CSV table of C-alpha atoms in Angstrom, one decimal:
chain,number,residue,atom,x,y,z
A,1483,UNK,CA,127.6,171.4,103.6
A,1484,UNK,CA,126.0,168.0,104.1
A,1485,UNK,CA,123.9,167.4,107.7
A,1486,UNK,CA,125.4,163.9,109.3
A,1487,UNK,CA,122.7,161.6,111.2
A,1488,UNK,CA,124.0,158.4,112.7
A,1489,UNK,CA,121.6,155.8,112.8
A,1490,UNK,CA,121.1,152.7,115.4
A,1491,UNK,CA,118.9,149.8,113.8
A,1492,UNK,CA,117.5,147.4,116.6
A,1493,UNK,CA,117.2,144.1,115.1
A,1494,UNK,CA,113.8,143.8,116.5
A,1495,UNK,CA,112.0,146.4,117.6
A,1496,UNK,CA,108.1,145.9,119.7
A,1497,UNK,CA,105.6,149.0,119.0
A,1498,UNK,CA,102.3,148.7,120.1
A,1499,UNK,CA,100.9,151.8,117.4
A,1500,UNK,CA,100.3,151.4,113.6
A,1501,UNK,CA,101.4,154.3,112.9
A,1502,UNK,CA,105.5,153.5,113.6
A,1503,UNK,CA,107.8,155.5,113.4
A,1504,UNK,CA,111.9,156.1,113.0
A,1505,UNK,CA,112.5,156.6,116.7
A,1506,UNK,CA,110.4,153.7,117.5
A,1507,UNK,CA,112.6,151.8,115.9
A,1508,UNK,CA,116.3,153.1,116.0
A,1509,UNK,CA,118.4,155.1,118.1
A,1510,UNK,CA,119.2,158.4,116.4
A,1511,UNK,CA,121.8,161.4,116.5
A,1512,UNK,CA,122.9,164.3,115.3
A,1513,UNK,CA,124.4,167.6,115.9
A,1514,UNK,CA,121.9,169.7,114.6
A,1515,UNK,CA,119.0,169.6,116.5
A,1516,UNK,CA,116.6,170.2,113.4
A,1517,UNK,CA,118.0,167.1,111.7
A,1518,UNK,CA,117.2,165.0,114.4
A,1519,UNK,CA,113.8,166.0,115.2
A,1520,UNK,CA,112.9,165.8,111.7
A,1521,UNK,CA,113.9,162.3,111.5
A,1522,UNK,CA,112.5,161.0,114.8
A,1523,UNK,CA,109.1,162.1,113.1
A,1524,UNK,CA,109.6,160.2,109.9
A,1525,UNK,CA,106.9,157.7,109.5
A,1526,UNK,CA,108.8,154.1,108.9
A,1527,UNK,CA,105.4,151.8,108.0
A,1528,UNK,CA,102.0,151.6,108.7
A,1529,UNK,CA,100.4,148.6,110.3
A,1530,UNK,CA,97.7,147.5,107.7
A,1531,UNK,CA,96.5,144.8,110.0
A,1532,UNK,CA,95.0,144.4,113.9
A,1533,UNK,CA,96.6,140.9,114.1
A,1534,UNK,CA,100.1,140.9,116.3
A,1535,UNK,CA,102.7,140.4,113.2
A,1536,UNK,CA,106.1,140.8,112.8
A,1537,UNK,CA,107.4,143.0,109.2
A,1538,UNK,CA,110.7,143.1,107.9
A,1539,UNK,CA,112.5,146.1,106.9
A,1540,UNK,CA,116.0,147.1,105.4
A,1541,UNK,CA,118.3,149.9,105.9
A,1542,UNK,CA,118.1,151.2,102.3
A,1543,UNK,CA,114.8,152.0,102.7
A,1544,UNK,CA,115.3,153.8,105.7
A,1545,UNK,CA,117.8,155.6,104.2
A,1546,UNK,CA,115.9,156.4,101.0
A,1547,UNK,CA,113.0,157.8,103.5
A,1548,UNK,CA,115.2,160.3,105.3
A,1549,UNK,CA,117.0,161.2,101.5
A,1550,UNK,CA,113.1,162.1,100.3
A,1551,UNK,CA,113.3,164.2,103.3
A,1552,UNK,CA,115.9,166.1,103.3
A,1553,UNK,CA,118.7,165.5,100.4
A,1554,UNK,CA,121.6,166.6,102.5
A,1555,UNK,CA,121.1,164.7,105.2
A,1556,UNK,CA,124.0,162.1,105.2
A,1557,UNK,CA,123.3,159.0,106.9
A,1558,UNK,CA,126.0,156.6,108.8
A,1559,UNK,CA,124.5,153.1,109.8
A,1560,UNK,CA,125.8,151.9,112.9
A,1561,UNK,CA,123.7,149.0,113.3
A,1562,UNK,CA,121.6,146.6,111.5
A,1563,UNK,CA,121.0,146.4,108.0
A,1564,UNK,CA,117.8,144.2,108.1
A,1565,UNK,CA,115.3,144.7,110.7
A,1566,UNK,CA,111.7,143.3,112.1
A,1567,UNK,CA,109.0,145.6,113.9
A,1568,UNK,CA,106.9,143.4,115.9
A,1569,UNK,CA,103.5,144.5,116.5
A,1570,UNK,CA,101.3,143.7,119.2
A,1571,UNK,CA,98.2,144.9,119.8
A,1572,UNK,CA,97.6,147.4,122.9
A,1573,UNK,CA,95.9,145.2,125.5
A,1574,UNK,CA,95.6,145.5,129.5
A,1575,UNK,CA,97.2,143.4,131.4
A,1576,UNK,CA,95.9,140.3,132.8
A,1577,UNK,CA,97.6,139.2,135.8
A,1578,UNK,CA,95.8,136.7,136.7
A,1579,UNK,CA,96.3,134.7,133.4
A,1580,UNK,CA,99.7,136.1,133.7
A,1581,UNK,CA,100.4,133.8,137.0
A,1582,UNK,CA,98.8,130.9,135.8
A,1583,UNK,CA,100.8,131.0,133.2
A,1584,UNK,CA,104.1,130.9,135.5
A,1585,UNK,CA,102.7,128.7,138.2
A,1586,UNK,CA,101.5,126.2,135.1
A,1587,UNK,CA,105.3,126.6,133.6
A,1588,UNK,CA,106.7,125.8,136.8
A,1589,UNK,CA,104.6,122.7,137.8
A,1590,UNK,CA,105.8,121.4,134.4
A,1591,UNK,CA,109.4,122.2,134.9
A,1592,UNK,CA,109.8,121.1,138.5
A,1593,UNK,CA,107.7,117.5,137.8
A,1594,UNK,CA,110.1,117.1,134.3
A,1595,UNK,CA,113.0,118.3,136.6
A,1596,UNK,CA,112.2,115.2,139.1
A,1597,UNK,CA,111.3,112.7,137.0
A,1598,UNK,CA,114.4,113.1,135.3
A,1599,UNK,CA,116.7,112.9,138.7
A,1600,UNK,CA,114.9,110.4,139.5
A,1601,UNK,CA,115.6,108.2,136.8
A,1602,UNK,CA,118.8,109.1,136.6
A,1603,UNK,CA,119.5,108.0,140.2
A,1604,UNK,CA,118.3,104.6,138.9
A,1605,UNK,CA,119.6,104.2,135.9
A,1606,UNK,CA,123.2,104.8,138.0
A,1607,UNK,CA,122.2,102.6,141.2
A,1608,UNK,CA,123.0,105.8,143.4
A,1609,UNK,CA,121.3,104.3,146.2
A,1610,UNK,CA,123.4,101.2,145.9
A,1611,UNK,CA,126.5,103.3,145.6
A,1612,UNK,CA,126.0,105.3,148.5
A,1613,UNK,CA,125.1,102.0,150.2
A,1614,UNK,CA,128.3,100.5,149.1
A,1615,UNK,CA,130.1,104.1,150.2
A,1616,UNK,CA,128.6,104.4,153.9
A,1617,UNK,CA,129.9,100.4,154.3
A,1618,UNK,CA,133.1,101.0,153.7
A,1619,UNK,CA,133.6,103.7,155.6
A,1620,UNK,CA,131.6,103.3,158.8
A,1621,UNK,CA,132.1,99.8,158.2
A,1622,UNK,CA,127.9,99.0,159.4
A,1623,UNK,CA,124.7,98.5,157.2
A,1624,UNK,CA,123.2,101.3,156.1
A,1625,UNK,CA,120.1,102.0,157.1
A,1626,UNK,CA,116.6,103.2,154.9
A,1627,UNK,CA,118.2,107.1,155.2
A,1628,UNK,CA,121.9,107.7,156.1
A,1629,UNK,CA,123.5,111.4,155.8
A,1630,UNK,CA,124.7,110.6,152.5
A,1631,UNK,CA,121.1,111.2,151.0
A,1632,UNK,CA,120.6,114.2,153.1
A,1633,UNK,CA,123.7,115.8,151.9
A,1634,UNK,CA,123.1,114.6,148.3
A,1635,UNK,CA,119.8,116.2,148.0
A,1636,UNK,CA,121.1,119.4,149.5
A,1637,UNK,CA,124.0,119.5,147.3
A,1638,UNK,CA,121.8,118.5,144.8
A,1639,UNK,CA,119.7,122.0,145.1
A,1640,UNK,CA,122.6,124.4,146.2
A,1641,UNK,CA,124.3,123.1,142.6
A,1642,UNK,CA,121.2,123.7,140.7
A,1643,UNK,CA,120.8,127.0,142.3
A,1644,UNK,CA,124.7,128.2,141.8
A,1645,UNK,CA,124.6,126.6,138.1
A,1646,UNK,CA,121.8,128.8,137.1
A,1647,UNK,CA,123.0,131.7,139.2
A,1648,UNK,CA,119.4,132.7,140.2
A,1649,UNK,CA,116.8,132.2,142.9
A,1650,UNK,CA,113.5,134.2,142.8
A,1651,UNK,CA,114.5,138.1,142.2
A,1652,UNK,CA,118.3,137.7,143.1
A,1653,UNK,CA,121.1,137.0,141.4
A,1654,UNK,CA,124.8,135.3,142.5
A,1655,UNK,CA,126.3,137.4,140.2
A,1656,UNK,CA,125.9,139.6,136.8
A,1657,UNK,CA,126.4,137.6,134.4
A,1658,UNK,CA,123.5,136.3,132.4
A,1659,UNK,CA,121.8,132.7,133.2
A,1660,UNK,CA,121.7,130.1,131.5
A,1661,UNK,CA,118.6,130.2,130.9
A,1662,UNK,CA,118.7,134.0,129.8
A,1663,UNK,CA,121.5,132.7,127.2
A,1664,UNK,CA,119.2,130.0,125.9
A,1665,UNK,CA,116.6,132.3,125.4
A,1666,UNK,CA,118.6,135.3,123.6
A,1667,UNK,CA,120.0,132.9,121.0
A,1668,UNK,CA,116.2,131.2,120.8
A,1669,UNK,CA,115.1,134.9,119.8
A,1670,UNK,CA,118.2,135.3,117.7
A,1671,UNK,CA,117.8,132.6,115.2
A,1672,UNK,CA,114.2,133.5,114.9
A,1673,UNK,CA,115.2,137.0,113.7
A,1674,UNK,CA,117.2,135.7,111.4
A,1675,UNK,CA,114.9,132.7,109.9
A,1676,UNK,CA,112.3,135.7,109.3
A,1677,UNK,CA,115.0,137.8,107.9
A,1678,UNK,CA,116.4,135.1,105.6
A,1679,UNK,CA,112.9,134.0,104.6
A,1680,UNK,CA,111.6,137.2,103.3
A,1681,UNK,CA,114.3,137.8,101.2
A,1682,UNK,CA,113.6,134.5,99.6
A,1683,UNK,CA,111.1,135.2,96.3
A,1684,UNK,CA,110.5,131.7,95.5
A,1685,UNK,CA,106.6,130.1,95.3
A,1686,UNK,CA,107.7,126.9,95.6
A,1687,UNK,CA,108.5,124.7,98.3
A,1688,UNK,CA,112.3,125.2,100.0
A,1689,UNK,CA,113.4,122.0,101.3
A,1690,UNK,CA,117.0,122.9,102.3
């Protein structure tokens, strides 16, 4: 009577060990206790390198592994078929360049963030337009600052904030950001460029 194992493939998977193995890698189950523990302590790949690198794998030869081990053992895939281990070398944190980091990346963004209002408020004349709005309805100059500014630039920063649905640690709601969007498909297409590009055998140069 055949032993079933389900297997889970991450598409990418972070170890910080050379010596990586299937439960590092995949979420496993199986009825029979034996079976399972067996194959959490299959060894997937060793690292032959101390540089962070990411390696592509495939399900067959995960499968093939676990078939050397055991030839009853009948595997059901129930996620990826092609799949990258990341390795990064084991390092203590730094959190000093850690914040440096952030503060740096947020100086950039909030200068890039002005600059561009800024220029789009002249490029559109807003000022002139909210001259031109505060005249016709008080019907009086406008002064240097009326309370159209002030509620501009307030409305300016609630929209921001809404838009993104975050402020420091909370969130407006649960769904995902923007920004958290951005960045999954960012990571996405890079899984799938190194996917695509090791299957490729090619020594020439691929232009398309």
């Amino acid at each position: 009577m055949g032993k079933s194992l389900y297997l889970k493939l991450e598409q990418i998977s972070e170890v910080h060990e050379k010596d990586v193995y299937l439960k590092d890698i995949a979420a496993l189950y199986s009825d029979d206790p034996a079976v399972l523990n067996k194959c959490k302590a299959l060894k997937v790949k060793k690292i032959p390198s101390d540089k962070d690198r990411r390696y592509v794998g495939n399900v067959l030869d995960i499968v093939e592994l676990i078939t050397q081990a055991d030839p009853q053992i009948q595997v059901e895939n129930m996620g990826e078929t092609d799949f990258i281990i990341d390795y990064k070398k084991p390092k203590a944190p730094n959190y000093l360049w850690a914040w440096l980091k952030t503060i740096f990346v947020c100086v950039v963004c909030f200068c890039g963030a002005a600059f561009a209002i800024m220029t789009f408020n002249n490029d559109a004349s807003v000022r002139d337009v909210f001259q031109e709005v505060y005249g016709l309805i008080l019907g009086q100059e406008a002064g240097e600052f009326t309370i159209l500014e002030l509620s501009y630039s307030i409305g300016l920063g609630l929209g921001v904030i809404l838009f993104f649905n975050h402020f420091s640690k909370w969130k407006l709601n649960t769904d995902p950001t923007p920004l958290e969007v951005e960045m999954r498909l960012y990571e996405d297409n890079i899984s799938k460029t190194l996917i695509q590009n090791s299957g490729r055998k090619e020594s020439g140069v691929d232009v398309t």
